[in-house]
Amino acid sequence: MARRCSARTVKVNRLYTYQEASDALGVTVQTIRSWRKQGLGVLTQRRPHCIMGMVLREFIEDKTRKVKHPLANDQFFCMSCKAPRRPYGLMADYTAITGTSGRLEALCEVCEGRCLRTIRAADIPRFRKSLDIAIGGDVDA
């Protein structure tokens, strides 16, 4: 499993060697070297090679920035596939979280794993156009 490191531990006004950067981030030196191959800017004019703190922080923030994938009305996020998927049989169960929002739960049509989606309660009629939604104990929604 990939380990996440925090860009907050990097001081932007400092130069880091590979070892210092790995110690500050809690990753191996080999990870820092592989980041260089992926585009991390390194000062190579003299030895030891140095990494500017500002460049290192920006690189980590770019790597960890979440990419949003908007879902269609008939799609959920599959926890097993880690991808947007349609629910098996276009059926879902709605569970209220608060008075204004809730969670749709379904089975993935690909792996039959758990699929989730958080929606507003006011949006249930819009989702019912493409899905068969059971609310709480409601069987014939």
Steps between C-alpha positions, in 0.01 A plus 500: 500500500633842407597723788391861508741763616417849614637799312470698824817342636707660222649842571477708181811712565737208548716281278466125554728213408331173403556366854369814672191505279428134570541555875272804498227319306534154654567326169804318366784661306402280205154663502661844470717372213196357321321836543796659318430268205132607520592868469618625840744786436847438645803729499775290338776758448697372800505205736311406708197572284254729674126548482348840567234480771250702298539267200466190721186633668337588166586156360340322798191723489457426129533124565249501784247740350168327466361468153123532501305271273141616467256211510198457274157452663526123460859469630644431845856475630596135545709445812659184352566616143585857612317627193160636397262209435131440434308318773401138447140489374480880524387459863615698802410553866474850647604560861451846650808651662353838590167663432622630164743235374551128488692214347407277211645149529503238228694204363749546217390343172862402424635353826185498718690701761357787704420822312421831669380844410401793722204706378265768623157379608344749258675321209333161561229560233769578241687177581178296497468572127792266432520287818266290712557650847380343825482748786561349844246216534315603180495194271291617202657840432 
